[in-house]
Short mmCIF file of C-alpha atoms and ligand atoms in Angstrom, two decimals:
data_model
loop_
_atom_site.label_atom_id
_atom_site.label_comp_id
_atom_site.label_asym_id
_atom_site.label_seq_id
_atom_site.Cartn_x
_atom_site.Cartn_y
_atom_site.Cartn_z
CA UNK A 1 -47.25 59.30 -100.26
CA UNK A 2 -44.80 61.65 -98.60
CA UNK A 3 -41.39 61.93 -100.20
CA UNK A 4 -38.51 61.39 -97.80
CA UNK A 5 -35.06 62.95 -97.74
CA UNK A 6 -33.29 60.29 -99.76
CA UNK A 7 -29.90 61.43 -98.56
CA UNK A 8 -30.61 59.46 -95.40
CA UNK A 9 -30.68 56.30 -97.51
CA UNK A 10 -27.06 56.89 -98.46
CA UNK A 11 -25.96 56.62 -94.82
CA UNK A 12 -24.35 53.53 -93.44
CA UNK A 13 -26.83 51.56 -91.36
CA UNK A 14 -26.07 52.75 -87.89
CA UNK A 15 -24.28 55.55 -86.11
CA UNK A 16 -20.89 54.27 -84.88
CA UNK A 17 -21.56 54.54 -81.15
CA UNK A 18 -25.03 52.99 -81.44
CA UNK A 19 -23.44 50.04 -83.22
CA UNK A 20 -20.85 49.63 -80.47
CA UNK A 21 -23.59 49.97 -77.84
CA UNK A 22 -25.66 47.23 -79.50
CA UNK A 23 -22.72 44.85 -79.85
CA UNK A 24 -21.81 45.40 -76.21
CA UNK A 25 -25.39 44.87 -75.05
CA UNK A 26 -25.71 41.68 -77.02
CA UNK A 27 -22.41 40.35 -75.60
CA UNK A 28 -23.54 41.22 -72.06
CA UNK A 29 -26.86 39.46 -72.64
CA UNK A 30 -25.15 36.25 -73.60
CA UNK A 31 -22.51 36.61 -70.86
CA UNK A 32 -24.43 38.08 -67.91
CA UNK A 33 -21.69 37.13 -65.43
CA UNK A 34 -18.96 39.11 -67.22
CA UNK A 35 -17.86 42.55 -66.05
CA UNK A 36 -17.47 44.62 -69.20
CA UNK A 37 -15.21 47.67 -69.07
CA UNK A 38 -16.23 50.42 -71.48
CA UNK A 39 -13.43 52.30 -73.18
CA UNK A 40 -15.61 52.95 -76.24
CA UNK A 41 -17.66 56.14 -76.33
CA UNK A 42 -15.99 59.08 -74.60
CA UNK A 43 -18.59 59.56 -71.91
CA UNK A 44 -17.91 61.17 -68.54
CA UNK A 45 -18.11 58.88 -65.52
CA UNK A 46 -17.37 61.35 -62.71
CA UNK A 47 -20.35 63.27 -61.32
CA UNK A 48 -20.84 67.01 -61.70
CA UNK A 49 -18.62 68.83 -59.22
CA UNK A 50 -19.95 70.36 -55.94
CA UNK A 51 -19.83 73.98 -57.19
CA UNK A 52 -21.78 73.02 -60.32
CA UNK A 53 -24.35 71.04 -58.34
CA UNK A 54 -24.83 73.84 -55.84
CA UNK A 55 -25.39 76.41 -58.64
CA UNK A 56 -27.78 73.96 -60.30
CA UNK A 57 -29.79 73.55 -57.04
CA UNK A 58 -29.89 77.28 -56.49
CA UNK A 59 -31.22 77.82 -60.01
CA UNK A 60 -33.86 75.13 -59.54
CA UNK A 61 -34.99 76.95 -56.39
CA UNK A 62 -35.19 80.20 -58.33
CA UNK A 63 -37.58 78.48 -60.73
CA UNK A 64 -39.96 77.80 -57.81
CA UNK A 65 -40.49 81.48 -56.93
CA UNK A 66 -42.54 83.95 -58.98
CA UNK A 67 -40.02 86.75 -58.67
CA UNK A 68 -37.08 84.65 -59.94
CA UNK A 69 -38.91 82.23 -62.23
CA UNK A 70 -37.66 82.17 -65.84
CA UNK A 71 -39.79 81.43 -68.88
CA UNK A 72 -38.34 81.42 -72.38
CA UNK A 73 -34.72 82.50 -72.25
CA UNK A 74 -32.70 84.16 -74.99
CA UNK A 75 -32.11 81.53 -77.69
CA UNK A 76 -28.48 82.61 -77.95
CA UNK A 77 -27.88 82.01 -74.24
CA UNK A 78 -28.02 84.12 -71.08
CA UNK A 79 -25.66 87.06 -71.06
CA UNK A 80 -24.14 85.98 -67.71
CA UNK A 81 -22.76 82.79 -69.31
CA UNK A 82 -21.75 84.35 -72.63
CA UNK A 83 -19.78 87.02 -70.80
CA UNK A 84 -18.02 84.51 -68.58
CA UNK A 85 -17.04 82.46 -71.63
CA UNK A 86 -15.78 85.51 -73.47
CA UNK A 87 -13.64 86.46 -70.48
CA UNK A 88 -12.36 83.11 -69.23
CA UNK A 89 -12.04 81.11 -72.44
CA UNK A 90 -10.77 83.88 -74.70
CA UNK A 91 -9.78 87.18 -73.07
CA UNK A 92 -7.49 85.33 -70.64
CA UNK A 93 -5.65 83.89 -73.65
CA UNK A 94 -5.31 87.30 -75.29
CA UNK A 95 -8.17 86.64 -77.73
CA UNK A 96 -10.90 89.16 -78.29
CA UNK A 97 -14.25 87.37 -78.65
CA UNK A 98 -17.31 89.48 -77.83
CA UNK A 99 -19.99 87.87 -75.71
CA UNK A 100 -22.54 88.19 -78.52
CA UNK A 101 -20.28 86.11 -80.75
CA UNK A 102 -20.80 83.21 -78.32
CA UNK A 103 -23.94 81.11 -78.88
CA UNK A 104 -24.88 78.70 -76.10
CA UNK A 105 -26.26 75.37 -77.26
CA UNK A 106 -27.00 71.83 -76.16
CA UNK A 107 -23.94 70.26 -77.75
CA UNK A 108 -21.01 70.55 -80.11
CA UNK A 109 -22.31 67.43 -81.88
CA UNK A 110 -25.60 69.20 -82.70
CA UNK A 111 -23.90 72.45 -83.69
CA UNK A 112 -21.33 70.84 -86.01
CA UNK A 113 -24.28 69.22 -87.77
CA UNK A 114 -26.70 72.15 -87.67
CA UNK A 115 -24.17 74.63 -89.00
CA UNK A 116 -24.64 73.08 -92.44
CA UNK A 117 -28.05 74.80 -92.60
CA UNK A 118 -26.16 77.99 -93.39
CA UNK A 119 -24.23 76.78 -96.40
CA UNK A 120 -25.10 76.02 -99.99
CA UNK A 121 -23.21 73.84 -102.44
CA UNK A 122 -19.57 73.76 -101.43
CA UNK A 123 -16.47 71.62 -101.67
CA UNK A 124 -16.14 70.00 -98.26
CA UNK A 125 -12.85 68.75 -96.81
CA UNK A 126 -12.93 66.39 -93.84
CA UNK A 127 -9.94 64.82 -92.15
CA UNK A 128 -9.95 61.05 -92.23
CA UNK A 129 -10.32 59.53 -89.65
CA UNK A 130 -12.80 61.98 -88.09
CA UNK A 131 -15.65 62.23 -85.62
CA UNK A 132 -18.38 60.48 -87.67
CA UNK A 133 -20.87 63.33 -87.26
CA UNK A 134 -18.97 65.49 -89.77
CA UNK A 135 -19.38 63.05 -92.64
CA UNK A 136 -22.87 61.80 -91.70
CA UNK A 137 -24.37 65.29 -91.43
CA UNK A 138 -22.95 66.23 -94.82
CA UNK A 139 -24.55 63.12 -96.27
CA UNK A 140 -27.89 64.07 -94.65
CA UNK A 141 -27.59 67.60 -96.04
CA UNK A 142 -27.12 66.29 -99.57
CA UNK A 143 -23.52 67.48 -99.84
CA UNK A 144 -22.26 64.11 -101.07
CA UNK A 145 -22.95 61.49 -103.65
CA UNK A 146 -23.29 57.83 -102.79
CA UNK A 147 -21.08 55.67 -100.64
CA UNK A 148 -18.46 54.19 -102.93
CA UNK A 149 -16.84 50.78 -102.90
CA UNK A 150 -13.85 52.21 -101.04
CA UNK A 151 -16.23 53.13 -98.19
CA UNK A 152 -15.95 56.87 -98.86
CA UNK A 153 -18.64 59.24 -100.11
CA UNK A 154 -18.47 60.59 -103.61
CA UNK A 155 -17.89 64.34 -103.67
CA UNK A 156 -16.22 64.72 -100.27
CA UNK A 157 -12.54 65.56 -100.04
CA UNK A 158 -10.90 63.29 -97.48
CA UNK A 159 -7.79 64.76 -95.87
CA UNK A 160 -5.84 61.75 -94.78
CA UNK A 161 -4.43 61.68 -91.26
CA UNK A 162 -1.87 58.91 -91.30
CA UNK A 163 1.07 57.62 -89.33
CA UNK A 164 3.30 59.22 -91.99
CA UNK A 165 1.98 62.76 -91.44
CA UNK A 166 1.71 62.30 -87.66
CA UNK A 167 -2.10 62.27 -88.05
CA UNK A 168 -2.01 65.99 -88.88
CA UNK A 169 -2.81 66.48 -92.58
CA UNK A 170 -1.46 69.60 -94.23
CA UNK A 171 -3.68 71.91 -96.29
CA UNK A 172 -4.35 70.33 -99.68
CA UNK A 173 -2.98 71.68 -102.95
CA UNK A 174 -6.49 72.00 -104.30
CA UNK A 175 -9.40 74.27 -103.38
CA UNK A 176 -11.76 73.37 -100.53
CA UNK A 177 -14.53 75.71 -99.29
CA UNK A 178 -15.34 74.22 -95.90
CA UNK A 179 -12.74 72.42 -93.79
CA UNK A 180 -13.40 70.39 -90.65
CA UNK A 181 -10.55 70.41 -88.15
CA UNK A 182 -10.66 68.91 -84.67
CA UNK A 183 -7.85 69.67 -82.23
CA UNK A 184 -7.09 67.97 -79.87
CA UNK A 185 -8.30 65.39 -82.31
CA UNK A 186 -11.06 62.91 -81.87
CA UNK A 187 -10.19 60.08 -82.51
CA UNK A 188 -6.38 60.26 -82.84
CA UNK A 189 -5.73 62.32 -79.70
CA UNK A 190 -3.12 64.36 -81.61
CA UNK A 191 -3.28 68.17 -81.38
CA UNK A 192 -2.28 70.78 -83.96
CA UNK A 193 0.67 73.00 -83.07
CA UNK A 194 0.53 76.76 -83.61
CA UNK A 195 2.55 76.37 -86.83
CA UNK A 196 0.27 73.66 -88.19
CA UNK A 197 -2.89 75.56 -87.34
CA UNK A 198 -1.45 78.78 -88.80
CA UNK A 199 -0.91 76.95 -92.09
CA UNK A 200 -4.62 76.10 -92.17
CA UNK A 201 -5.66 79.67 -91.36
CA UNK A 202 -3.39 80.99 -94.13
CA UNK A 203 -4.91 78.45 -96.54
CA UNK A 204 -8.44 79.50 -95.56
CA UNK A 205 -7.57 83.20 -95.99
CA UNK A 206 -6.09 82.54 -99.43
CA UNK A 207 -8.98 80.35 -100.57
CA UNK A 208 -11.82 82.30 -98.87
CA UNK A 209 -12.67 79.06 -97.09
CA UNK A 210 -14.28 78.55 -93.69
CA UNK A 211 -12.73 76.29 -91.06
CA UNK A 212 -15.13 74.48 -88.73
CA UNK A 213 -12.86 74.08 -85.72
CA UNK A 214 -13.96 71.55 -83.11
CA UNK A 215 -12.14 72.20 -79.84
CA UNK A 216 -14.32 70.08 -77.56
CA UNK A 217 -11.23 68.56 -75.88
CA UNK A 218 -9.36 71.82 -75.41
CA UNK A 219 -9.16 71.42 -71.59
CA UNK A 220 -6.90 68.40 -71.98
CA UNK A 221 -4.09 70.39 -73.64
CA UNK A 222 -0.84 70.31 -71.67
CA UNK A 223 1.74 71.34 -74.26
CA UNK A 224 2.44 75.10 -74.32
CA UNK A 225 2.73 75.16 -78.11
CA UNK A 226 -0.81 73.90 -78.72
CA UNK A 227 -3.44 76.63 -79.26
CA UNK A 228 -6.58 76.24 -77.15
CA UNK A 229 -8.58 78.25 -79.63
CA UNK A 230 -8.15 78.80 -83.36
CA UNK A 231 -8.59 82.52 -82.67
CA UNK A 232 -5.11 82.53 -81.10
CA UNK A 233 -3.93 82.52 -84.72
CA UNK A 234 -3.94 86.06 -86.23
CA UNK A 235 -6.84 86.75 -88.62
CA UNK A 236 -8.60 83.46 -87.77
CA UNK A 237 -11.75 85.42 -86.91
CA UNK A 238 -12.15 86.04 -90.64
CA UNK A 239 -12.18 82.35 -91.48
CA UNK A 240 -13.22 80.17 -88.55
CA UNK A 241 -16.13 78.99 -86.47
CA UNK A 242 -15.21 77.31 -83.20
CA UNK A 243 -17.17 74.63 -81.34
CA UNK A 244 -16.67 74.03 -77.63
CA UNK A 245 -18.42 71.95 -75.03
CA UNK A 246 -18.88 71.58 -71.29
CA UNK A 247 -19.26 67.81 -71.79
CA UNK A 248 -15.66 66.68 -71.53
CA UNK A 249 -14.56 69.78 -69.63
CA UNK A 250 -16.94 69.43 -66.71
CA UNK A 251 -18.93 66.21 -67.12
CA UNK A 252 -21.96 67.70 -68.89
CA UNK A 253 -22.48 64.79 -71.32
CA UNK A 254 -25.85 64.07 -69.72
CA UNK A 255 -26.66 67.62 -68.62
CA UNK A 256 -25.98 69.19 -72.04
CA UNK A 257 -24.31 72.53 -72.51
CA UNK A 258 -21.92 73.76 -75.19
CA UNK A 259 -21.17 76.86 -77.19
CA UNK A 260 -20.23 77.92 -80.68
CA UNK A 261 -18.32 81.05 -81.59
CA UNK A 262 -19.25 82.88 -84.78
CA UNK A 263 -17.15 86.01 -85.22
CA UNK A 264 -18.92 89.02 -86.67
CA UNK A 265 -16.32 89.44 -89.44
CA UNK A 266 -16.92 85.98 -90.88
CA UNK A 267 -18.68 86.13 -94.23
CA UNK A 268 -19.80 83.99 -97.14
CA UNK A 269 -21.28 84.86 -100.52
CA UNK A 270 -24.71 84.40 -102.03
CA UNK A 271 -25.11 83.19 -105.60
CA UNK A 272 -25.00 86.78 -106.90
CA UNK A 273 -21.65 87.30 -105.18
CA UNK A 274 -22.94 89.52 -102.36
CA UNK A 275 -21.00 89.19 -99.12
CA UNK A 276 -23.20 88.02 -96.25
CA UNK A 277 -22.61 87.80 -92.52
CA UNK A 278 -22.51 84.21 -91.21
CA UNK A 279 -23.27 85.56 -87.71
CA UNK A 280 -26.57 86.98 -89.01
CA UNK A 281 -27.54 83.67 -90.54
CA UNK A 282 -26.70 81.65 -87.43
CA UNK A 283 -28.47 84.14 -85.19
CA UNK A 284 -31.53 83.83 -87.41
CA UNK A 285 -31.36 80.05 -87.41
CA UNK A 286 -30.79 79.82 -83.67
CA UNK A 287 -33.73 82.14 -82.94
CA UNK A 288 -36.03 80.17 -85.21
CA UNK A 289 -35.03 76.56 -84.66
CA UNK A 290 -33.65 76.52 -81.12
CA UNK A 291 -35.22 77.39 -77.80
CA UNK A 292 -32.02 77.80 -75.85
CA UNK A 293 -30.45 75.75 -73.07
CA UNK A 294 -32.39 75.76 -69.80
CA UNK A 295 -31.63 78.50 -67.29
CA UNK A 296 -30.72 75.95 -64.60
CA UNK A 297 -28.15 74.24 -66.85
CA UNK A 298 -26.60 77.57 -67.87
CA UNK A 299 -26.26 78.53 -64.21
CA UNK A 300 -24.63 75.16 -63.54
CA UNK A 301 -22.22 75.69 -66.45
CA UNK A 302 -21.37 79.20 -65.26
CA UNK A 303 -20.20 77.73 -61.94
CA UNK A 304 -17.08 76.29 -63.56
CA UNK A 305 -15.78 79.86 -63.81
CA UNK A 306 -15.95 80.49 -60.06
CA UNK A 307 -12.69 79.92 -58.13
CA UNK A 308 -14.04 76.70 -56.53
CA UNK A 309 -15.63 75.49 -59.76
CA UNK A 310 -12.47 76.06 -61.72
CA UNK A 311 -10.38 74.20 -59.11
CA UNK A 312 -12.80 71.27 -59.15
CA UNK A 313 -12.83 71.05 -62.92
CA UNK A 314 -9.02 71.00 -62.93
CA UNK A 315 -9.15 68.07 -60.50
CA UNK A 316 -11.61 66.28 -62.74
CA UNK A 317 -9.32 66.66 -65.74
CA UNK A 318 -6.39 65.47 -63.61
CA UNK A 319 -8.36 62.37 -62.66
CA UNK A 320 -8.94 61.41 -66.31
CA UNK A 321 -5.35 62.31 -67.19
CA UNK A 322 -4.12 59.87 -64.58
CA UNK A 323 -6.17 57.17 -66.33
CA UNK A 324 -4.51 58.14 -69.61
CA UNK A 325 -1.08 57.68 -68.05
CA UNK A 326 -2.01 54.26 -66.63
CA UNK A 327 -3.36 53.08 -69.97
CA UNK A 328 -0.33 54.37 -71.86
CA UNK A 329 2.05 52.62 -69.49
CA UNK A 330 0.46 49.21 -69.98
CA UNK A 331 0.29 49.71 -73.77
CA UNK A 332 3.99 50.54 -73.75
CA UNK A 333 4.81 47.55 -71.61
CA UNK A 334 2.95 45.22 -73.95
CA UNK A 335 4.61 46.68 -77.05
CA UNK A 336 1.64 48.46 -78.64
CA UNK A 337 2.31 51.47 -80.88
CA UNK A 338 0.13 54.40 -79.93
CA UNK A 339 -0.41 58.16 -80.37
CA UNK A 340 -2.30 60.88 -78.52
CA UNK A 341 -3.00 60.72 -74.82
CA UNK A 342 -0.90 63.81 -74.03
CA UNK A 343 -3.15 66.74 -74.92
CA UNK A 344 -6.21 64.57 -75.16
CA UNK A 345 -8.19 61.93 -73.26
CA UNK A 346 -8.00 59.67 -76.32
CA UNK A 347 -5.27 57.19 -77.19
CA UNK A 348 -5.02 55.97 -80.77
CA UNK A 349 -3.52 52.49 -80.91
CA UNK A 350 -2.29 50.35 -83.76
CA UNK A 351 -4.02 47.00 -84.04
CA UNK A 352 -1.17 44.64 -83.15
CA UNK A 353 -1.55 42.16 -86.03
CA UNK A 354 -2.98 41.87 -89.51
CA UNK A 355 -6.60 41.87 -88.48
CA UNK A 356 -9.23 44.54 -89.05
CA UNK A 357 -10.20 47.01 -86.36
CA UNK A 358 -13.66 45.40 -86.02
CA UNK A 359 -12.01 41.99 -85.63
CA UNK A 360 -9.85 43.49 -82.91
CA UNK A 361 -12.98 44.97 -81.29
CA UNK A 362 -14.53 41.48 -81.13
CA UNK A 363 -11.29 39.89 -79.97
CA UNK A 364 -10.80 42.21 -77.01
CA UNK A 365 -14.48 42.14 -76.07
CA UNK A 366 -14.67 38.34 -76.18
CA UNK A 367 -11.39 37.66 -74.43
CA UNK A 368 -10.85 40.59 -72.08
CA UNK A 369 -14.37 42.05 -71.84
CA UNK A 370 -13.06 45.48 -72.77
CA UNK A 371 -14.88 47.74 -75.23
CA UNK A 372 -12.80 49.95 -77.49
CA UNK A 373 -13.75 51.91 -80.61
CA UNK A 374 -12.60 50.40 -83.91
CA UNK A 375 -10.69 52.92 -86.00
CA UNK A 376 -12.58 52.14 -89.19
CA UNK A 377 -15.68 53.61 -87.52
CA UNK A 378 -14.01 57.01 -87.93
CA UNK A 379 -13.22 56.54 -91.60
CA UNK A 380 -11.19 54.48 -94.02
CA UNK A 381 -7.82 55.77 -92.76
CA UNK A 382 -8.79 54.57 -89.29
CA UNK A 383 -8.52 50.94 -90.37
CA UNK A 384 -5.74 49.18 -88.51
CA UNK A 385 -6.24 51.31 -85.38
CA UNK A 386 -8.50 51.43 -82.35
CA UNK A 387 -9.30 54.20 -79.89
CA UNK A 388 -9.25 53.97 -76.09
CA UNK A 389 -10.80 56.64 -73.88
CA UNK A 390 -9.64 57.69 -70.44
CA UNK A 391 -13.08 58.60 -69.17
CA UNK A 392 -13.51 55.51 -66.99
CA UNK A 393 -13.45 55.29 -63.22
CA UNK A 394 -9.98 54.56 -61.78
CA UNK A 395 -11.11 51.17 -60.48
CA UNK A 396 -12.34 50.09 -63.92
CA UNK A 397 -9.25 51.46 -65.59
CA UNK A 398 -7.01 49.55 -63.16
CA UNK A 399 -8.96 46.39 -63.79
CA UNK A 400 -8.72 46.81 -67.57
CA UNK A 401 -5.00 47.41 -67.28
CA UNK A 402 -4.60 44.19 -65.29
CA UNK A 403 -6.45 42.29 -67.99
CA UNK A 404 -4.33 43.81 -70.77
CA UNK A 405 -1.14 43.15 -68.85
CA UNK A 406 -1.91 39.53 -68.08
CA UNK A 407 -3.09 38.62 -71.56
CA UNK A 408 -0.87 36.62 -73.89
CA UNK A 409 -1.17 38.75 -77.01
CA UNK A 410 -1.24 36.31 -79.90
CA UNK A 411 -3.59 36.19 -82.88
C1 LIG B 1 -16.80 60.11 -78.71
O1 LIG B 1 -16.67 59.11 -78.05
O2 LIG B 1 -16.26 60.27 -79.82
C2 LIG B 1 -17.65 61.21 -78.19
O3 LIG B 1 -17.96 60.98 -76.87
C3 LIG B 1 -18.90 61.29 -78.92
C4 LIG B 1 -19.56 62.59 -78.70
O4 LIG B 1 -19.03 63.48 -78.03
O5 LIG B 1 -20.63 62.74 -79.23
#
């Protein structure tokens, strides 16, 4: 009989968002007349913008003609998109990222998981709460022991993000090799200031660590003091990999396009102590295990850098931001304590009474037909909180707000 990867047996039963999806489906099945409003998974609800659609159509047409047809593309991404990213996402912010340091992919979720292929045995530090993919993929890769009674995995270093530290943990006073940071943060919605991020870069330089920096929500930053890229911090190219996505920026959650930046100067060591380029390893992995994102999708993504595309994407972000403001105002009115929702589409809310975050999930689904994400799903320190997303349609958001406003909040 074939031997399986037993690390998978250490995982909790279901992926957080599948579990929420199942619970919601089962509630809808038993209450077919109820209109459920989904504030759970952060999924785009606005369609792709006109400039993106028109570029997409044009590229599809190109695929129908021999002279413009494209077969296998470069696994790393087409140069036209890599160059646009280098210029618009980095050069315009005074950051020097070469186009060949940008690797186009089908998602930041996949890349934050796949990157573990490159690393051996390391001490891994993950903020808690965190996007569940970081912990789960480390479990799959065999970087942890078993799930302990306290609901945390043996061998992982959990960097607690709590109300006391403003949900921004400081670098630990012990050594960690690989550090996961997400800013603006999923789930807390809080973003790291330049000073806070600099402290992490300094730590990584001193400890020869690598920071895996997830900036998927970068477009939602409003505050001038919040870096959009970790590479805005001097010397960060020596210690950081950055993950970005077109999903929340331009509604590509279903279309799939993202990118990861691996600077050429980033290195690790083999077991004999020889310094090795991480870029080389990722390039090798990408060429072998990935076939690239389709030409049509890359053309569609490139359209967000045209003047019209960029204007449309700004409007899209504004639309979701307006939802955030509406949600925050009703939460305030009803006396909830909450964080985030300024530089992020996520609002992190304290469960109003002494009940667990899953109990609150059930309560609000059963009584108000609203789906939120229970904080515990993002880790132990998420207990006592829930997350609301702003990615709904205005009409749904208004309706949810009405329900929250009119509800007598007693437990
Ligand atoms: C979330 O809701 O946390 C995200 O939408 C999940 C994802 O991007 O994979």
